[in-house]
Every structure is written in structure tokens, then in C-alpha cells.
Amino acid sequence: MEEIEVHELKKVELNKPVMIEGLPGVGNVGKLVAEHMIQELNAEKIVEIYSRHFPPQVLVNGDGTVRLCKIVIYAWKSKELDLLIINGDQQSVTNEGHYLISERLLDFAQQHDVSRIYTLGGYGIGQLVEKQTVLGSVNEAGLVDEMKGYGVEFRDDEPGGSIVGASGLLLGLGKMRGIPAVCLLGLTSGYLVDPKSAQAVLKILCRALNLEIDMQDLKDRAEEMEKVIERLKEMEQAQVPRRREEELGYIR
Amino acid sequence: MEEIEVHELKKVELNKPVMIEGLPGVGNVGKLVAEHMIQELNAEKIVEIYSRHFPPQVLVNGDGTVRLCKIVIYAWKSKELDLLIINGDQQSVTNEGHYLISERLLDFAQQHDVSRIYTLGGYGIGQLVEKQTVLGSVNEAGLVDEMKGYGVEFRDDEPGGSIVGASGLLLGLGKMRGIPAVCLLGLTSGYLVDPKSAQAVLKILCRALNLEIDMQDLKDRAEEMEKVIERLKEMEQAQVPRRREEELGYIR
Amino acid sequence: MEEIEVHELKKVELNKPVMIEGLPGVGNVGKLVAEHMIQELNAEKIVEIYSRHFPPQVLVNGDGTVRLCKIVIYAWKSKELDLLIINGDQQSVTNEGHYLISERLLDFAQQHDVSRIYTLGGYGIGQLVEKQTVLGSVNEAGLVDEMKGYGVEFRDDEPGGSIVGASGLLLGLGKMRGIPAVCLLGLTSGYLVDPKSAQAVLKILCRALNLEIDMQDLKDRAEEMEKVIERLKEMEQAQVPRRREEELGYIR
Amino acid sequence: MEEIEVHELKKVELNKPVMIEGLPGVGNVGKLVAEHMIQELNAEKIVEIYSRHFPPQVLVNGDGTVRLCKIVIYAWKSKELDLLIINGDQQSVTNEGHYLISERLLDFAQQHDVSRIYTLGGYGIGQLVEKQTVLGSVNEAGLVDEMKGYGVEFRDDEPGGSIVGASGLLLGLGKMRGIPAVCLLGLTSGYLVDPKSAQAVLKILCRALNLEIDMQDLKDRAEEMEKVIERLKEMEQAQVPRRREEELGYIR
């Protein structure tokens, strides 16, 4: 296996597709959105990417088989819009790998003449979110107004903040190649997998892509999480602070 | 010394051998099994592997001599079955090294036309094991039923789990090369070296290989450990919680 | 992107310029001085340096756009003195990167026939500084007396101390290339961004360069910090030790 | 600067010299011995080794000048015995660097047809040492008896132990090249620089080399440390446990 190995499973012809990145991260918000889109759109798996920069382990599937950590790219075509959706098990665990893998994804974007990239993620605020909000960042100043039109918030009291991993680097490195890119971060507690935040991000994204996607599955998952959160709140009021800490661990 | 250096001590001709990996890991279960097999079968040392990805140290033998950390491959031939058994002092300490060393072991497997790989290890559950159990994972769905026939358990309530190090990567990377591979993990506390769990794994493996191996030595070691555990339990009941913590450290 | 990528934005002809390095570090003293000089002198951006050895993230600007972490070199020309001022978002996060990036900066220094390098930083003493002091280190013994003349202190009771990062390596590696270099470290608490210490360093540097620079902006920022410190002291006297700890975090 | 850069300051002709390694480590025992020998024998500096695998910093000398971290090799010639003594500021801070630097030292050893290597260090036991003892390890079984004759102890109840860094790797990697090598470790608390343990190691080494070296300087330093230890003991009895912890830090 090479340092980064790209397995092209199927050749597809796409028309200036939009690339959407939803790799694991805070609240798994980006990954939830990407997975939901792949499922609802029935997108087709076209590329697998393996790398020594992923953790040195295999993941065990429900049927007892295992798989190497990988990033997967799916394609979806329609009359008005073509998509490349990036999903995966892991991000790089090395500093260098983050840069190298993002560059490889951009190579692929350029091969397919990608017209724009959306990177998706969560923005942890350390407490339960009262009002669902999606924060935006862009790699071309001209994109700010368009994004505001879709309901994305831009907060200028947060300069100095940073976006870590592929969601950030695809914007930064993409700019060098002249590919317009937007990062959408759903506010989230940072403690729990957050399908509600994923819904908020997906709504904005659908508006931006002029696309309709059924959200029932994300709603169901959000309701399940609501129940978990209710139980946590009850436990808090019942003054069982120690158990609460355990329960608040990162739940998939 | 190269990044990974393979010293072939002896050329052997093997007939579609089965490869067995037992490098250090949780409860040292895999290593105990590999060492026991090498000793009981009187297997022959044929390869030593050195690497900069091992810890930068030497190990001191009982006679005052030292040795570099290494992985050693042993060969064993019989009328019905040929084996390659992998044992060693350490696994890689770098992320990249884990991948590179597993690839090198697979290169070697392919040179000898290995028919199947078994990787062995422990699965730490954080408490003393009540009923000896061996969990299985495979890199070809077709192997599940065969393994169940030997008494291996497959639990589908644990998707999302992972197998770290060579025991996992030999399955994942082996699949890319079309080599069937099975990982057998003995349940173990994770706190102590566990010859009892090693016995359970070895029993399954012998069934799978249709091989008979005397287990007295592992039984003796298991009895010694039982005594240690008895003492720990007594100490626990005598309410000496602090000392217990120290004693429960990883004992070789 | 290469491992280290140098983007030359503009060619300039300089006359044996002095190079000044002010990358982020303790108390951000060096960065404050470099930024102040660039602003007051209206220096011109001529080079951007990107690298995989910077953190794998982008920084978010106030207008919602993002940028990759980078080091920037500015040029300033006058009749008596030419300057190259190095500023940046980050230092390397890998061991090797520190060496490689410093070497690249020295390559650039040699291309422009740099006559001397000043590296700027803070020296954390773990408590509020009573008397502003600037400590010096040099890579040629002959520079000590000259620096003393400008008010730099040399303390021989601190052999064995070390200067970490570019501020140190530019001296050490610069010596190998025969470039005279001086490191100026302003005493600082190490807990807070310290514009007062930056003023002290800048005063010395101006004397050494025979340059006049208005310091009002640094004075204003120092006054703001004084107020923060006053509040911290009050809180300390009001015996709120826990909150104090939080407030004493590294404030930009 | 290359990854590892060897600056040969002077060519020397040596007659099957003995190489002695005393790089920093536990109790700085090895470094103290090497420094003492260089000083007493007035050995000549012949090689400096720089590397990106050393910490990214410079060290500040007493006169305000700085130096890069480096390893230095000294040569000493006499009628009966020639020596190469290795001293330095640091060991590698990367895993790979430890192997690469030790290999480079062995390249140098082979160029000079080194007849034997002694590596020196401390063995931390976590408490003050009652009886000065020097433990030995070798890379050829035949060396054990010779070393016992000089008063070196070999303890066979400590298999499984390891020797980290150059002191270990020069034995392990040296064996691959057929260079006989011995590691001498002085028992030491591990908390303090230990000139007394250094004396014990030097005594053995002088016996092995049939060499006489004045030890007054090490004795003086040992007496100073004795006073420090006395004060620590008094403080312990005076029940000031917290301050003791601070004072017990690694004192140069």
C-alpha cells in the first residue's frame, strides 16, 4: 500500500459537480449529513482512499468481517446538479497526513472540474444548543453574501478562530487552486452525536444546492438523542453528578 | 540498518503454509499462544525482522547479553500441515510503522504462498473473565460459519469496534492481496498476562488446524496466575484499595 | 503543496538588509514587535511561506474568509537602512519542521545578502515583571559588547538555558552560514500577551537600528493589559482563586 | 543542514581505539564520566554531529553566545591505548533519530577500526543508593566473565529489562557489525545528577582500560551533591513534603 492509495472503483462523467465533504469530527455533524445524503440520494460509490496516515487498525462490521479505515467518495447525477460526496471512517492521525489527504481530494476535485466545495462539520460550544445555528466560512469573500441569503451566519466577533482538519484545509488549499469553497459548521454541544445540528446544516445545504431531500431519518435520530438528553437532564436534577459525566461521553 | 530489515536465516520449502501471528498485545494472549506453539512444536527460526519503528532500545537477556527488538518468524513442517509462526518483542511505535511492517509480513506470506492467516490477541473487558470466550473477525464473509463450527463467537452487537496493530492490519491489508485471514481474540481482563485466555485461543486454533498440542505448560502458568488473582481478591476484601491498584499493573 | 512552499509575491532589491524575526511565542512579544513595525513602517509583503509542518487547520478572518497558516516576510527600504521583517501565524508543530523552516528563512536571508538577523521573543518568568528587561544572546561573541551598549542584559548565571524555535535556530544555524545574529528576549510573565515587554524590546531594537518608530499603539495595548492585570489582582485579593486560574489563560 | 550532519574538525590516525559513549541520560552518569575523562586526559575535539532529530533549540553559553545541540567526539592517543570519547548535549527526540544517530556513530567507529565500545549510563532505582554498584550488559556472551573480573555486576533476575537510547543501541546495532560492546550502568536514584555513581563507573572503566585518571574533580562534585542530599533529608524529617518534591527535580 502506498502512503495514500486511491482505488477508483468506477469511472463517471460528471458535469461541473459540487463536492461535499462530511468526514468525522465534532458531534459527527458533517458525517451524519454526508451519510444521510448518500442514503437518500442513493449515490454511487466510485472511489476508496486508504492511507498509512489513518489509525493502524481495522474496523469490525456487524457481520464479523473487518475493513481498513478509508475515505469513500460517492457520485450522484441529476439533470440540474451533479454531486461528489466524501464520507469516511477517520481523518488523518498525523499532521502531515492531513495536508496530503486534503491535497489528494483536491486533485480528484480538479480532475472532475468541481465547481464548488462544501465542507461540513460541527462547532462545539460546550453546552446544549438553544437555537440551531449554522456558521459559515468561505475561501472567497464574494461567497459571504450568497451564503447569508441561505441563512448562514457569519460572526465577525470570532476572528482568530480556526477550522481543523479536512473541513478547513479544503478551503485553504482549495483557494490556492482557485476552487471556491464554503465551510458550514452547525452549532453543537460537542459532547454528543448531534443529528439535530446535522438537520440544520442539511437544510442550508439543500437551499444552497436547490435540492430536496427527505429528512425523516435524521429527525428520528434526533428524537432518539432528545430522549437521551432528557434522561441526562433528569439525572442532573437528581444530583448524580458522577454518573452524568460518564453518560456524557461521545455516543455514536 | 534499513527502515525495515529482513534477515533470512534459513531457506525453507513449505507447502501452502498457514501463518499464525502472535505479537505482544492485550493480556499478551497472542504472544503466549505463539510462544507455546513454537516451543511444543519445536518450530525452526527462519527470519528476523528489525526496524527503526520499534522502540529505540535493547532488551537484556538473563545472561547479561542484549538484543535489539525484533520480530521472529518460525517454520514448522509436517505431513498434513505447514506453519509459519510470527512472534516478537514489540509492535511498531509509529503509526506508519504499523502499516509498513504488516505489509512486509504479507510480502513474506505471499512468497511462501500462505493459504490462510490467523492473528491472535486478547480483548480486554475491564474485569475478570467468568467464561472463557474467543471472539472472531474475518476478512472474508465465507469464513464466519467455518469459525463458528470451531467454537468461535461472533457478536453483531459490536459493530464499530476496532482491532489495533498487526492483528487487525494483517486482515485488512491481507484482504487487498486476496489472502483469507481470521483474527481470534480471547476475552481477558486487560490487567494481567492471561495464560488461561491463551489456552482458550489455542484450543480453537488447534481445532481449526486439526492439530494436537500439549497444553500443560500454559495450564501451569494459568495456575500461577490464578494464585496471583486469588491474592488480589483477598486484598480487595481486606479493603486495601490503594495497594490493589498497584498490584493490578501489567504483570509479565 | 510542497513540504515547505515559498510564494514570492514581489521581487525587491535590498541593500544588505537587516532581518527581523517575530513569530508567535511566549507572551507573543516577538510577534507584537514585528506586527507593530510592519504597520508603522508600512512595510511591503513580499513572501508567503506555507508548510505541512504548520498545524492542519485554517484560521478564520473577521470577514468570514479563511487563510492557511503561513509565515510572511515584509520588506522596507530607506536611505540608511533596509529591513526584512518576518511575521506569521504559527511556528512548526513538528521537530523536523522547526529546522527545515529556519533553514529556508536563512536561504532567503542569504539570497538578499542579509547583514544581520535579530530574533525577538519573550522570556517567561512565571510572575508579573517588576522592571522591564531585555535579555540578549548572540551567535558571535563580538556582538555582546555592542548589544550591552544598547541596554541589553547578558546574564552569565544562566548557562544551560535554551531558546526554542526559530528565535533560537536562526542564531544556531545562522552561525554555520556566517550570518551574525542576535536574539532579544523581553522578560514577561508568560501568562499574558505582553505589549509592555514588546515596547521594551522595540526600544532596544530601534536603538540598535538607529531607527525611530512611534510606539503609541503598543502603549495603548499595554494600558489595556494593565487594566486586565489590575482586575486580576483585585480578584486575587477578593480570594476567588478558582476564577483567577481561568482568567490567567493565554489572552490574545 | 542534512538530517544528520557530521563535521570532521580534524583527521586523526588512531590504533584500534576503544570508543566510549557518555551522552545525557539517567542521573547524567554517562555524561559526567565522559566529560571528566575529556578534561583529565585533555582529549582533542575531532568531530561535531548536528541533526534535525535533536530538540529544535539552541543552548545559551555563559558568555551570551549560543550553540546548536550537538554530539561531539574527542580523540586521545597514548602508547598503550587510543580512545574515542563521545559526549553531547542531547540524545535524539524522535524514535527514528535514535537508530539513525547510533548507526552514524557506528559508521565512524568502523572507519577508525574501533576494537571495543563502552557505553555509560545510570540505572535509576527510585531511592538513594546505599552501595555503589555498576551493572553490566554486553553484546557478546564472552565478555561477561572479563567484566565480572573488573567488578561489574550481572544480575540474572532482571531479564526483560531494557536499555534505552544510544547506550543500548550501540550494543544492539554494534553486534550486527561485529563490534564487541559493553554497557556499564551505575546504580543511581534517578532524581539527581550523580557524580558518585559516575565515580563508580569510571573506576571500573579505568580498570578495564588499564588507565589511571585523577578523580578529585568528581569527588568534589559528589561532596557538593552529598550536601544537597543532606539538606533534602533534613527537610524530609522537618516534614515539609511539598517543598521536597520541587527540590528533588532533576538538578544539573
Coordinates of C-alpha atoms in Angstrom, one line a residue, chain A residues 39-178:
Chain A
Q39 CA -28.6 7.1 1.5
E40 CA -31.4 9.3 0.4
L41 CA -30.0 10.1 -3.0
N42 CA -28.8 6.6 -3.4
A43 CA -25.4 7.9 -4.5
E44 CA -22.9 5.6 -6.1
K45 CA -19.6 4.6 -4.5
I46 CA -16.8 5.5 -7.0
V47 CA -13.6 5.8 -5.0
E48 CA -11.9 4.4 -1.9
I49 CA -8.8 6.1 -0.4
Y50 CA -6.5 4.2 2.0
S51 CA -3.6 5.7 3.9
R52 CA -0.8 5.0 6.4
H53 CA -1.9 8.3 7.9
F54 CA -5.1 6.7 9.2
P55 CA -5.0 4.8 12.6
P56 CA -3.2 1.5 12.4
Q57 CA -6.4 -0.6 12.9
V58 CA -9.3 -2.3 11.2
L59 CA -12.9 -1.7 12.0
V60 CA -15.2 -4.6 12.7
N61 CA -18.5 -4.8 10.7
G62 CA -21.7 -6.2 12.2
D63 CA -21.2 -9.5 10.2
G64 CA -17.8 -10.2 11.7
T65 CA -15.9 -9.0 8.7
V66 CA -13.4 -6.2 9.0
R67 CA -12.4 -3.2 6.9
L68 CA -9.4 -0.9 6.8
C69 CA -10.1 2.7 7.7
K70 CA -10.8 4.6 4.5
I71 CA -12.3 7.6 2.9
V72 CA -15.1 6.9 0.3
I73 CA -16.3 9.2 -2.5
Y74 CA -19.8 8.8 -3.9
A75 CA -21.2 10.3 -7.1
W76 CA -24.7 11.4 -7.8
K77 CA -26.1 12.8 -11.1
S78 CA -29.3 14.6 -12.0
K79 CA -30.4 16.9 -14.7
E80 CA -29.7 20.1 -12.8
L81 CA -26.9 19.1 -10.4
D82 CA -24.1 16.6 -10.1
L83 CA -22.5 15.8 -6.7
L84 CA -19.4 14.2 -5.3
I85 CA -19.9 13.3 -1.6
I86 CA -17.0 12.5 0.6
N87 CA -17.6 10.3 3.6
G88 CA -15.1 8.2 5.7
D89 CA -14.2 6.4 8.9
Q90 CA -11.4 8.6 10.0
Q91 CA -9.3 11.7 9.4
S92 CA -5.5 11.5 9.3
V93 CA -3.8 11.0 12.7
T94 CA -0.6 12.7 11.6
N95 CA 0.0 16.3 11.0
E96 CA 1.4 15.8 7.5
G97 CA -1.3 13.3 6.6
H98 CA -4.0 16.0 7.0
Y99 CA -2.3 18.1 4.3
L100 CA -1.5 15.2 2.0
I101 CA -5.0 13.7 2.1
S102 CA -6.7 17.1 1.5
E103 CA -4.4 17.7 -1.5
R104 CA -5.4 14.3 -2.9
L105 CA -9.1 15.1 -2.5
L106 CA -8.4 18.4 -4.4
D107 CA -6.5 16.6 -7.1
F108 CA -9.7 14.5 -7.6
A109 CA -11.9 17.6 -7.5
Q110 CA -9.8 19.2 -10.3
Q111 CA -10.0 16.0 -12.4
H112 CA -13.7 16.3 -12.2
D113 CA -13.8 20.1 -12.8
V114 CA -15.6 20.6 -9.5
S115 CA -17.4 24.0 -9.4
R116 CA -17.6 24.4 -5.7
I117 CA -16.8 22.6 -2.4
Y118 CA -18.9 22.5 0.7
T119 CA -17.2 21.2 3.8
L120 CA -19.5 20.2 6.7
G121 CA -18.9 20.0 10.4
G122 CA -19.9 20.9 14.0
Y123 CA -18.8 23.8 16.1
G124 CA -18.7 22.7 19.8
I125 CA -19.9 25.4 22.3
G126 CA -19.6 23.3 25.5
Q127 CA -23.3 23.4 26.3
L128 CA -26.6 22.3 24.9
V129 CA -27.6 24.4 21.9
E130 CA -30.7 26.5 22.4
K131 CA -31.2 27.7 18.8
Q132 CA -30.0 25.7 15.8
T133 CA -27.4 27.9 14.0
V134 CA -25.1 27.2 11.1
L135 CA -21.8 29.3 11.0
G136 CA -20.1 29.9 7.7
S137 CA -16.6 30.5 6.4
V138 CA -15.5 30.9 2.8
N139 CA -12.4 31.0 0.8
E140 CA -13.6 33.8 -1.5
A141 CA -15.1 37.0 0.1
G142 CA -17.7 37.1 -2.7
L143 CA -19.4 34.0 -1.3
V144 CA -20.4 35.6 2.1
D145 CA -23.5 37.4 0.8
E146 CA -24.7 34.4 -1.1
M147 CA -24.4 32.2 2.0
K148 CA -26.1 34.8 4.2
G149 CA -29.1 34.5 1.7
Y150 CA -29.4 30.8 2.6
G151 CA -29.5 31.6 6.3
V152 CA -25.8 31.0 7.2
E153 CA -24.5 33.2 10.0
F154 CA -21.1 35.0 9.8
R155 CA -19.8 36.2 13.2
D156 CA -17.1 38.8 13.0
D157 CA -16.5 38.7 16.7
E158 CA -14.7 35.4 16.2
P159 CA -11.6 36.2 14.2
G160 CA -8.7 34.1 15.4
G161 CA -10.8 31.0 15.4
S162 CA -9.6 28.0 13.4
I163 CA -11.1 25.1 11.5
V164 CA -9.2 21.9 12.0
G165 CA -8.8 19.0 9.5
A166 CA -10.2 18.5 6.0
S167 CA -13.1 20.9 6.6
G168 CA -10.6 23.7 7.0
L169 CA -7.8 22.6 4.7
L170 CA -10.0 22.0 1.7
L171 CA -10.9 25.7 1.9
G172 CA -7.3 26.9 2.4
L173 CA -5.6 24.6 -0.1
G174 CA -8.6 24.9 -2.5
K175 CA -8.1 28.7 -2.6
M176 CA -4.5 28.1 -3.9
R177 CA -6.1 26.1 -6.8
G178 CA -8.9 28.6 -7.4

